[in-house]
Short mmCIF file of C-alpha atoms in Angstrom, two decimals:
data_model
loop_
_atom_site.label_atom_id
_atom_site.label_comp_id
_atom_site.label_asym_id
_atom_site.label_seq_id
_atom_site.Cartn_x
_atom_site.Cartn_y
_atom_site.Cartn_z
CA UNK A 1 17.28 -18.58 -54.41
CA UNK A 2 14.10 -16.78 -55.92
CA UNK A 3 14.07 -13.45 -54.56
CA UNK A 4 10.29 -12.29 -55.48
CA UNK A 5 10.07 -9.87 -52.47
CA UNK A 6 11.12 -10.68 -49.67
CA UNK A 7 10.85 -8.90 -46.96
CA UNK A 8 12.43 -8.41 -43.79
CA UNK A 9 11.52 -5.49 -42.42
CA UNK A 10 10.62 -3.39 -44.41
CA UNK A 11 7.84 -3.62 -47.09
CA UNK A 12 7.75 -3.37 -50.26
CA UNK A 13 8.42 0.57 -51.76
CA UNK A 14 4.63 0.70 -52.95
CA UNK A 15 3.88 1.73 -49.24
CA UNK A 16 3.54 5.36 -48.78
CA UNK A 17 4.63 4.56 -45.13
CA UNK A 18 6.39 1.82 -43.49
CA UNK A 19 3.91 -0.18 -41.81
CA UNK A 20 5.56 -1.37 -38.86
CA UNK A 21 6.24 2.77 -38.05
CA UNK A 22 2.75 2.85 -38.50
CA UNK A 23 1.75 0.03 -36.17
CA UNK A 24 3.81 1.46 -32.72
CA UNK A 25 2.53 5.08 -33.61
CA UNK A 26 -1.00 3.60 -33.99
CA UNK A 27 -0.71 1.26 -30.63
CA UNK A 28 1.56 3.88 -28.75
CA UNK A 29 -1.49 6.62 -29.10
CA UNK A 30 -4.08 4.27 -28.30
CA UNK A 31 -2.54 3.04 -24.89
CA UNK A 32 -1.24 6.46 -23.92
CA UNK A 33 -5.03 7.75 -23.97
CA UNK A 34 -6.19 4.38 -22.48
CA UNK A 35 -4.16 5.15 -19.40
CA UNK A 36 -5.31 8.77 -19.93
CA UNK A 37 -8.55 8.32 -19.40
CA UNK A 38 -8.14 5.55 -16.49
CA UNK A 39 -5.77 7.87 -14.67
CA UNK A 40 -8.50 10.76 -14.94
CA UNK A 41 -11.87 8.48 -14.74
CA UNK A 42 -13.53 9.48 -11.46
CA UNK A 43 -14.77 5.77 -11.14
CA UNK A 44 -11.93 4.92 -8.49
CA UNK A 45 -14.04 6.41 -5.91
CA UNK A 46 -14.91 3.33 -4.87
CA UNK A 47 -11.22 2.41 -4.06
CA UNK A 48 -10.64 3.54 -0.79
CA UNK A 49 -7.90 5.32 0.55
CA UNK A 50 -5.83 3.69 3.16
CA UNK A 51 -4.72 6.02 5.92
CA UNK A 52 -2.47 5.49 9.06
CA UNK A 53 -3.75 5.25 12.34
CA UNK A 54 -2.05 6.51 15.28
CA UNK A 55 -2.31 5.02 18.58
CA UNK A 56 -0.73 8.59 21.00
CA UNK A 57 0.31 7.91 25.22
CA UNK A 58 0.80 11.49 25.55
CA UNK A 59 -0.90 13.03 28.91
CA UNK A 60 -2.95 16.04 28.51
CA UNK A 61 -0.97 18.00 31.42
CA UNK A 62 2.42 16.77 30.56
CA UNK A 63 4.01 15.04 28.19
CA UNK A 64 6.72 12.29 28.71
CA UNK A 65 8.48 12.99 25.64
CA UNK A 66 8.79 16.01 23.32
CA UNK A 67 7.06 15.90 20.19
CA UNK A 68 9.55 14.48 17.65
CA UNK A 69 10.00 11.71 20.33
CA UNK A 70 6.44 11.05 20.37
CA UNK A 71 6.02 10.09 17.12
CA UNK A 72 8.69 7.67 17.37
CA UNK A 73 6.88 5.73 20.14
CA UNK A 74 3.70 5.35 18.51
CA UNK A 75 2.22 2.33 16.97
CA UNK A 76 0.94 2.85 13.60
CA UNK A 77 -1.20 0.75 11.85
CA UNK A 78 -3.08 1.13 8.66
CA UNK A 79 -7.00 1.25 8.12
CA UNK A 80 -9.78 1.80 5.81
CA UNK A 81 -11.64 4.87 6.06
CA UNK A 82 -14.47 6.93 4.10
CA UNK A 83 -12.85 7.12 0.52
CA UNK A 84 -12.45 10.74 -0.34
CA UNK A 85 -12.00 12.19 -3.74
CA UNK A 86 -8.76 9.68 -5.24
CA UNK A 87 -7.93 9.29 -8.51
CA UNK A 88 -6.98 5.96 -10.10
CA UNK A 89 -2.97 6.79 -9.56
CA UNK A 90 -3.77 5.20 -6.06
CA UNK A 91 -5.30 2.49 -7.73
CA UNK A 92 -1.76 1.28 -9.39
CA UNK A 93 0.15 2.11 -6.03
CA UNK A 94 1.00 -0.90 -4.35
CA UNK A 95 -0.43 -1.72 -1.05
CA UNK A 96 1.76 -0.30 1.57
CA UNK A 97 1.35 -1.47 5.04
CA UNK A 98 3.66 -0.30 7.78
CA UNK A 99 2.96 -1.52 10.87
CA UNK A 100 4.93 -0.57 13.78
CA UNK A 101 6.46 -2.64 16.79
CA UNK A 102 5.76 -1.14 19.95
CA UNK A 103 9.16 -0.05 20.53
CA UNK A 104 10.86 0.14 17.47
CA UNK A 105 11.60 3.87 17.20
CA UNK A 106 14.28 3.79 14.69
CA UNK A 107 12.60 3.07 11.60
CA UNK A 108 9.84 5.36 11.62
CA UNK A 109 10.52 8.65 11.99
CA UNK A 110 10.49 9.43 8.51
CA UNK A 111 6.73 8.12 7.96
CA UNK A 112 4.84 9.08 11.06
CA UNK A 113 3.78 12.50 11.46
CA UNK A 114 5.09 14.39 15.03
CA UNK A 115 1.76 14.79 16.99
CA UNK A 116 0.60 18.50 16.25
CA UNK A 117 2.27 20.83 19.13
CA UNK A 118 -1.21 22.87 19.96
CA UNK A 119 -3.33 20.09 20.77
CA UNK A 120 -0.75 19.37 23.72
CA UNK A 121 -0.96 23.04 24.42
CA UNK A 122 -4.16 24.10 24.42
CA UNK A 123 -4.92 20.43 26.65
CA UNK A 124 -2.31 21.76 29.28
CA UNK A 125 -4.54 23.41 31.94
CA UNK A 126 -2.22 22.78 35.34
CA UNK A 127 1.11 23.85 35.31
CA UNK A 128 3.54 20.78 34.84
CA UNK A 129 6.84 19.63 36.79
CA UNK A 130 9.96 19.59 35.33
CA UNK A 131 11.20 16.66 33.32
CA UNK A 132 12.56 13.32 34.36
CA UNK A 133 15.54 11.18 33.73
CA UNK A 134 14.07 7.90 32.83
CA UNK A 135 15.95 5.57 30.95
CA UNK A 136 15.20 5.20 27.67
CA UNK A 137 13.28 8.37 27.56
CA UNK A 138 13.66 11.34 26.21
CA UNK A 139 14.02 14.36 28.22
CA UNK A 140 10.33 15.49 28.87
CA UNK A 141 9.65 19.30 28.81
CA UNK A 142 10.87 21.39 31.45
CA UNK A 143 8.56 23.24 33.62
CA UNK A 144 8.42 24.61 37.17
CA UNK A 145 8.88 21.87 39.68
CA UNK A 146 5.74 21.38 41.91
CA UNK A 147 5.80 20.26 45.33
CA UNK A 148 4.16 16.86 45.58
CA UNK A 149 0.64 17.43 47.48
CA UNK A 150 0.64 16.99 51.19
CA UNK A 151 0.41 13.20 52.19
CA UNK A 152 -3.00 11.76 52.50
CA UNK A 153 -2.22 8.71 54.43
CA UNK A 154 1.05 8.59 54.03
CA UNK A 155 1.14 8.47 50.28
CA UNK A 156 2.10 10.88 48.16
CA UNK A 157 -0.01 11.96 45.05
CA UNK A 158 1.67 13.17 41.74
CA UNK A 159 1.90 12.60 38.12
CA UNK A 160 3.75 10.89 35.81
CA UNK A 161 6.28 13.85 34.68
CA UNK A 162 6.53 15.80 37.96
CA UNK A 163 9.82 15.99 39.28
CA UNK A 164 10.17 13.60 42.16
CA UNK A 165 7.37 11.49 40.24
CA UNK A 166 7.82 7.38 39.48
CA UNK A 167 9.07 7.01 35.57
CA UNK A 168 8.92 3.84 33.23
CA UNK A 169 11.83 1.83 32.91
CA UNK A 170 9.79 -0.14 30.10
CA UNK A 171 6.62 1.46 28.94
CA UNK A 172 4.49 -0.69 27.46
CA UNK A 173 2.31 1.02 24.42
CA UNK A 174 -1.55 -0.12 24.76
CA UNK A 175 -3.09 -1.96 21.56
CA UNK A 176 -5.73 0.35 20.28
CA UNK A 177 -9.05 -1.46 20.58
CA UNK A 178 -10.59 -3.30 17.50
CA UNK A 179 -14.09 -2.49 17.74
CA UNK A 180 -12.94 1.48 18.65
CA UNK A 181 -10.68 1.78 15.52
CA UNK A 182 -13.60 0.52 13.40
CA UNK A 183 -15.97 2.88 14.67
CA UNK A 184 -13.63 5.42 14.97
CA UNK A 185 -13.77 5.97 17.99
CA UNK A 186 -11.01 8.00 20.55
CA UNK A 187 -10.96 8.18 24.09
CA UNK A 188 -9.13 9.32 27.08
CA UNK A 189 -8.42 7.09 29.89
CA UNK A 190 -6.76 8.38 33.35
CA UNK A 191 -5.41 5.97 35.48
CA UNK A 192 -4.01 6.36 39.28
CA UNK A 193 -0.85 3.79 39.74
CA UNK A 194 -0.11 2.77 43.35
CA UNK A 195 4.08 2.37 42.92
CA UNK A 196 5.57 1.36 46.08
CA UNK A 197 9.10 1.57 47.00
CA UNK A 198 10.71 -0.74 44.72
CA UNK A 199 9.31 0.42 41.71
CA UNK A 200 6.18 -2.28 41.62
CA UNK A 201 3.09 -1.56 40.58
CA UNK A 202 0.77 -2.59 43.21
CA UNK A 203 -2.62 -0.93 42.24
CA UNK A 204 -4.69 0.46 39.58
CA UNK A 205 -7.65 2.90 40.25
CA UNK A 206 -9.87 4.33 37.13
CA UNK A 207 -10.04 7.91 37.41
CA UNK A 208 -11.32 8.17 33.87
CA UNK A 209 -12.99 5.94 32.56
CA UNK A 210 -13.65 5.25 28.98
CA UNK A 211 -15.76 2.77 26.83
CA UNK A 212 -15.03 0.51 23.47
CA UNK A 213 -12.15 -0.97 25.38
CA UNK A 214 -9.88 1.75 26.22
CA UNK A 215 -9.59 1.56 29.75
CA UNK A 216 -9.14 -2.10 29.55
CA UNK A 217 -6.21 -1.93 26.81
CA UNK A 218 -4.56 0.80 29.43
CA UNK A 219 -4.83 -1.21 32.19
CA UNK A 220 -3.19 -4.16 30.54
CA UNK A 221 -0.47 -1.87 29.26
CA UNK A 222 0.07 -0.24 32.42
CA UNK A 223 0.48 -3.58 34.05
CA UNK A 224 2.73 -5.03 31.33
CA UNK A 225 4.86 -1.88 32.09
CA UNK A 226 7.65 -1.63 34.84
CA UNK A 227 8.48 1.56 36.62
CA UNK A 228 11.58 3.89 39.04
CA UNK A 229 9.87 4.57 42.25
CA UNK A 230 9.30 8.25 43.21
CA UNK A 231 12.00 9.82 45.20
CA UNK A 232 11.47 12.61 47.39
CA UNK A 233 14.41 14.24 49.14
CA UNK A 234 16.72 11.55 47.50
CA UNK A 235 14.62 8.81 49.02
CA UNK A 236 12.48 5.82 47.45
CA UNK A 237 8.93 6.49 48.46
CA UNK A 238 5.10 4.77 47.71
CA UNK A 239 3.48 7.29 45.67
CA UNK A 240 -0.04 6.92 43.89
CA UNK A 241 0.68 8.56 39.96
CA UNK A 242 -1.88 9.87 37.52
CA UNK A 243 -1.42 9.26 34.60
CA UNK A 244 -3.78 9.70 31.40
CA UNK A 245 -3.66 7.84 28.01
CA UNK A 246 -4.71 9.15 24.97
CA UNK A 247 -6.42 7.16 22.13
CA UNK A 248 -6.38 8.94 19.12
CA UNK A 249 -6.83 8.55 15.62
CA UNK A 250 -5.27 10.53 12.89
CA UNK B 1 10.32 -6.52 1.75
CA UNK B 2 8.86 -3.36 0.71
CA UNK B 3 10.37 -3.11 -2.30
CA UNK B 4 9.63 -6.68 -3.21
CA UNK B 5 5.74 -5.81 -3.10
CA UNK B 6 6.65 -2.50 -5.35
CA UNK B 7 8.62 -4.68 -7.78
CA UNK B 8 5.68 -7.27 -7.89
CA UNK B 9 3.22 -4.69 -8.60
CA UNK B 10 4.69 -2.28 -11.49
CA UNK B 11 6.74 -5.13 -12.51
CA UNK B 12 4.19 -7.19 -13.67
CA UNK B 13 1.72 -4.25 -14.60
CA UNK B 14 4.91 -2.93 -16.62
CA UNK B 15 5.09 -6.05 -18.20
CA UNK B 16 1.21 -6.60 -19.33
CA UNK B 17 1.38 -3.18 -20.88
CA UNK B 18 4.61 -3.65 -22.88
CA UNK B 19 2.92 -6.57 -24.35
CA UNK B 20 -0.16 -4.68 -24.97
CA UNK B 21 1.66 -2.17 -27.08
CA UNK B 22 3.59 -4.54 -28.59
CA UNK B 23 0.55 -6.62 -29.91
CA UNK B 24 -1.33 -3.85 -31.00
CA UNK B 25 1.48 -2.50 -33.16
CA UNK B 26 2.19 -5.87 -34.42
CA UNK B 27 -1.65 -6.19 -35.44
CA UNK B 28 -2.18 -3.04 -36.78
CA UNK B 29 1.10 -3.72 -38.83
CA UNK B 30 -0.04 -6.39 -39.82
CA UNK B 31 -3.63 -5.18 -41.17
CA UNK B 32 -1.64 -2.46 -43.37
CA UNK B 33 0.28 -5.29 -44.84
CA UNK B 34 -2.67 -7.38 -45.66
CA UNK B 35 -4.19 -4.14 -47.05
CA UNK B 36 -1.59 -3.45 -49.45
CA UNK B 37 -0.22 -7.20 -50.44
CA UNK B 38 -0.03 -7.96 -54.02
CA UNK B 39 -0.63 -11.86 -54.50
CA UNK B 40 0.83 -11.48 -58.10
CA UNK B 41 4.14 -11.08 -56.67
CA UNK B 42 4.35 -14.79 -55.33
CA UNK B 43 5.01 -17.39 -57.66
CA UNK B 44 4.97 -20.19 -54.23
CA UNK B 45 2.65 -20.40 -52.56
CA UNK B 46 4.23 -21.55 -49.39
CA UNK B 47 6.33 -18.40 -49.82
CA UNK B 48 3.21 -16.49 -49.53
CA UNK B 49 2.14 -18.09 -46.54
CA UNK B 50 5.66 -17.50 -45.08
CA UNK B 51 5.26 -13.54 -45.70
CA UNK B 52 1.66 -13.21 -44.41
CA UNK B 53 2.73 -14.97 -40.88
CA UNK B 54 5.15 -13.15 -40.17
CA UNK B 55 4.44 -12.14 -36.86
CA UNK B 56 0.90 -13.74 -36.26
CA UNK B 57 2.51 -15.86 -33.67
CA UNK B 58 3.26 -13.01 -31.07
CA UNK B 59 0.02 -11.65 -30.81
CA UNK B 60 -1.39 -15.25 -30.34
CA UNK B 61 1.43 -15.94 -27.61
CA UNK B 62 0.91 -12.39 -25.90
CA UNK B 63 -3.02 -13.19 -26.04
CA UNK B 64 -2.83 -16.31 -24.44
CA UNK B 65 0.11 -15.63 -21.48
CA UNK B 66 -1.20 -12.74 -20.75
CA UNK B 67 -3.71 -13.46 -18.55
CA UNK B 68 -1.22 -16.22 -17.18
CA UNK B 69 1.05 -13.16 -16.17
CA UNK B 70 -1.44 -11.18 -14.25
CA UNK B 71 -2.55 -14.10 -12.45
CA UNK B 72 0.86 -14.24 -11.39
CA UNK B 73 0.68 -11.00 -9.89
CA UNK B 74 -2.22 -11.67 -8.20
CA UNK B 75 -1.26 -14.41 -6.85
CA UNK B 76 2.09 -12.72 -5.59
CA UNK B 77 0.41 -9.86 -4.54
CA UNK B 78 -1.94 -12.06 -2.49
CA UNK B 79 1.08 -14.12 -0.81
CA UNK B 80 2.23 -11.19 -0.21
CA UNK B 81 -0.65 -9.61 1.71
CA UNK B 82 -1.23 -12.72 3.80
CA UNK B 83 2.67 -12.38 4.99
CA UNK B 84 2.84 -9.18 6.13
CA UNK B 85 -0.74 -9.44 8.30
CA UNK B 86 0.51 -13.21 9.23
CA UNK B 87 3.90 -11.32 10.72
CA UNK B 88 2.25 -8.10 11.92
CA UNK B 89 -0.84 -10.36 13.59
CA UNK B 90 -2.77 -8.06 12.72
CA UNK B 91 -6.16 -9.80 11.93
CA UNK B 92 -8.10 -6.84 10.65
CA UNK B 93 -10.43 -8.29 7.95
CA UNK B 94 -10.94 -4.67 6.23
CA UNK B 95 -7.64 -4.16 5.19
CA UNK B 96 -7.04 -7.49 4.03
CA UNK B 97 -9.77 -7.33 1.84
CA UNK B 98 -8.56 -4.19 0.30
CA UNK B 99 -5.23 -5.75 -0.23
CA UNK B 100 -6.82 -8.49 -1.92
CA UNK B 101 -8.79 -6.17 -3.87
CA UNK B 102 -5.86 -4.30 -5.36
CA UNK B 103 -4.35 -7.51 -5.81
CA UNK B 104 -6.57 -8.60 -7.86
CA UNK B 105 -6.00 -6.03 -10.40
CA UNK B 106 -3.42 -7.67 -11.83
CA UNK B 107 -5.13 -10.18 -13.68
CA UNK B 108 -7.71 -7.42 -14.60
CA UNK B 109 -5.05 -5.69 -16.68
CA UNK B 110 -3.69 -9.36 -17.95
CA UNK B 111 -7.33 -9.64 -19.19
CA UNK B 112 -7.41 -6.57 -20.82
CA UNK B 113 -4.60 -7.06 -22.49
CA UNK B 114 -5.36 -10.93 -23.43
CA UNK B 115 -8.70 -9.76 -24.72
CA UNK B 116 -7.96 -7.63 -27.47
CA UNK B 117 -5.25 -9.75 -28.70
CA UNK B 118 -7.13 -12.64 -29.21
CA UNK B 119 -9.45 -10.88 -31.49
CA UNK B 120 -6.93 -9.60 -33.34
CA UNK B 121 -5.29 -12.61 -33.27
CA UNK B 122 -8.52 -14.21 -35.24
CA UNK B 123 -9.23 -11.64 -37.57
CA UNK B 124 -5.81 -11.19 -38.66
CA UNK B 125 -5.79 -15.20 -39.22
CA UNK B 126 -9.14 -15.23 -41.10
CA UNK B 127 -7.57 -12.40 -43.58
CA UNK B 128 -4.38 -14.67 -44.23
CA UNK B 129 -6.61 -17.89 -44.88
CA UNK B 130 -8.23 -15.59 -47.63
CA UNK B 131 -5.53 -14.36 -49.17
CA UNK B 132 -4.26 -17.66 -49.39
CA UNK B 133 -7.09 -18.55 -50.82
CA UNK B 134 -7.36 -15.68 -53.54
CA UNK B 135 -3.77 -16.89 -54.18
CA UNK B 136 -4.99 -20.74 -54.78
CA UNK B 137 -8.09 -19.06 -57.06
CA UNK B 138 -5.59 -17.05 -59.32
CA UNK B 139 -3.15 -19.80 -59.75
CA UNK B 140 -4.75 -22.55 -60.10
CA UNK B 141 -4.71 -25.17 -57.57
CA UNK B 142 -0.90 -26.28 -57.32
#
């Protein structure tokens, strides 16, 4: 077999250097400053960051649930919003998108953020009652018991959270409005629930009302929920509850 | 199912730029060779032709898949996206255009890479048809 020069790998010993060395040193500097200058471009300002939305039922005066609880219960979705400053690295994430089931606590505790403990706080003007055994519920926070207001005809008037107040047996989370979410928008809506005896829910007033949907989305919660009738004294009794839900975007 | 979108995504983006590297070494390899090649030291001529083609046929096959590849990704990226808002019902139209969006950048790297290559791909076979043909000049035509 002629053997002029053959070669295999490597050339023929009037290089100076081996080629093929040459070549992955040569390609290995020019991609490693490619991605260089991608990861550090400021162009990717047009990517947007996606953020998480939280949808919050916390009341303003009490709160069902303590905080680690609440951000178990909430529904997160994911949404565009005004890009800030990102580099490209977010560029070459992958698209996450966690969106929660309503009541589906387990999996996200990790990802959601607790709701921040002085925006309850500083929204707590009344003093609250003490906590309540629902079912599924966590223990609320405990406070000094109030007595339930004197009877205006024969109904009783508390909150949801008062001792001796009606509690959800399955609490239905409100979707958080379409057209709100786009334009950012949070509200507040209060609610009065007429629970009679036997735990249904047999009226709705608006105390608060809000706009972009948010009363409407509470309403249909509330009336998707179910509910323990008040006791007072150990007894079942009708009771008309307040209770306000919180739209809020994070 | 997480995971399956992260796999999908630096999977295939992994991919693309292995093959990047990998055809720019080869070319520049290559070019050095052509540089420095002797055509006295072939008496055949089809040996010649062996040694300059060496490895002329990756860079053509990494320039023309690799666009293939980050379609793929797109298209698995977009599948993807359409699932998840399909399960979640979830019918907000912003985010699925921004999935699609970074979906689509998948076949812009497969592009890049496919771009590049092809050139190189050309020049590279342009040099070896001259050689050859300095080769055929000096000896004769055989």
């Amino acid at each position: 077999m002629t053997s002029t020069n053959h070669v295999s790998i490597t050339p023929p010993s009037q290089f100076f250097f081996n080629a093929q060395g040459m070549g992955i040193i040569t390609s290995a500097i020019i991609h490693a400053a490619g991605i260089l200058l991608l990861l550090l471009l400021p162009a990717a300002h047009m990517i947007p960051h996606l953020q998480t939305i939280q949808i919050s039922l916390e009341s303003r005066e009490t709160s069902l649930f303590d905080n680690s609880r609440v951000a178990g219960q909430e529904a997160v979705s994911k949404v565009d919003q005004v890009p800030d400053k990102v580099s490209l690295k977010n560029f070459f994430k992958p698209v996450r998108e966690k969106v929660f089931r309503e009541n589906a606590v387990s999996e996200q505790l990790n990802t959601t953020k607790p709701l921040p403990g002085p925006v309850i706080a500083e929204n707590r003007s009344l003093e609250v009652a003490g906590s309540i055994n629902a079912e599924n519920q966590g223990v609320g926070k405990a406070k000094a018991p109030i007595a339930s207001n004197t009877e205006s005809q024969g109904i009783a008037e508390t909150r949801f959270g008062e001792m001796g107040a009606p509690a959800f047996v399955h609490r239905e989370m409100p979707v958080y409005p379409i057209m709100a979410r786009r334009l950012g928008k949070e509200g507040r809506v209060i609610l009065r629930l007429l629970i009679d005896r036997s735990g249904k829910l047999q009226k709705v007033e608006v105390v608060e009302f809000a706009g972009f949907g948010f009363t409407e989305a509470a309403i249909e919660a509330v009336k998707n929920s179910t509910y323990l009738p008040a006791r007072r004294n150990g007894e079942k009794i009708t009771t008309k509850a307040l209770i306000p839900i919180r739209f809020h975007l994070q | 199912m997480e995971q399956l979108d992260s796999i999908i995504n630096y999977g295939v983006l992994g991919l693309l730029l292995f093959m990047s590297l990998m055809a720019v070494a080869i070319a520049v390899e290559r070019y050095l060779t052509y540089r420095q090649i002797r055509i006295e030291d072939f008496t055949d001529k089809k040996e010649l032709e062996l040694e300059l083609t060496k490895k002329l046929h990756l860079i053509a096959t990494i320039g023309s898949n690799a666009p293939y590849i980050g379609l793929l990704g797109t298209v698995l990226g977009i599948m993807f996206t359409f699932y998840t808002m399909g399960r979640e019902g979830l019918m907000d139209t912003g985010r699925i255009m921004i999935g699609l969006a970074l979906a689509l950048k998948a076949t812009a790297a497969g592009l890049i890479v496919a771009i590049p290559s092809i050139i190189f791909y050309n020049l590279l076979l342009r040099k070896v048809k001259v050689i050859m043909m300095r080769w055929e000049i000096a000896n004769g035509r055989k």
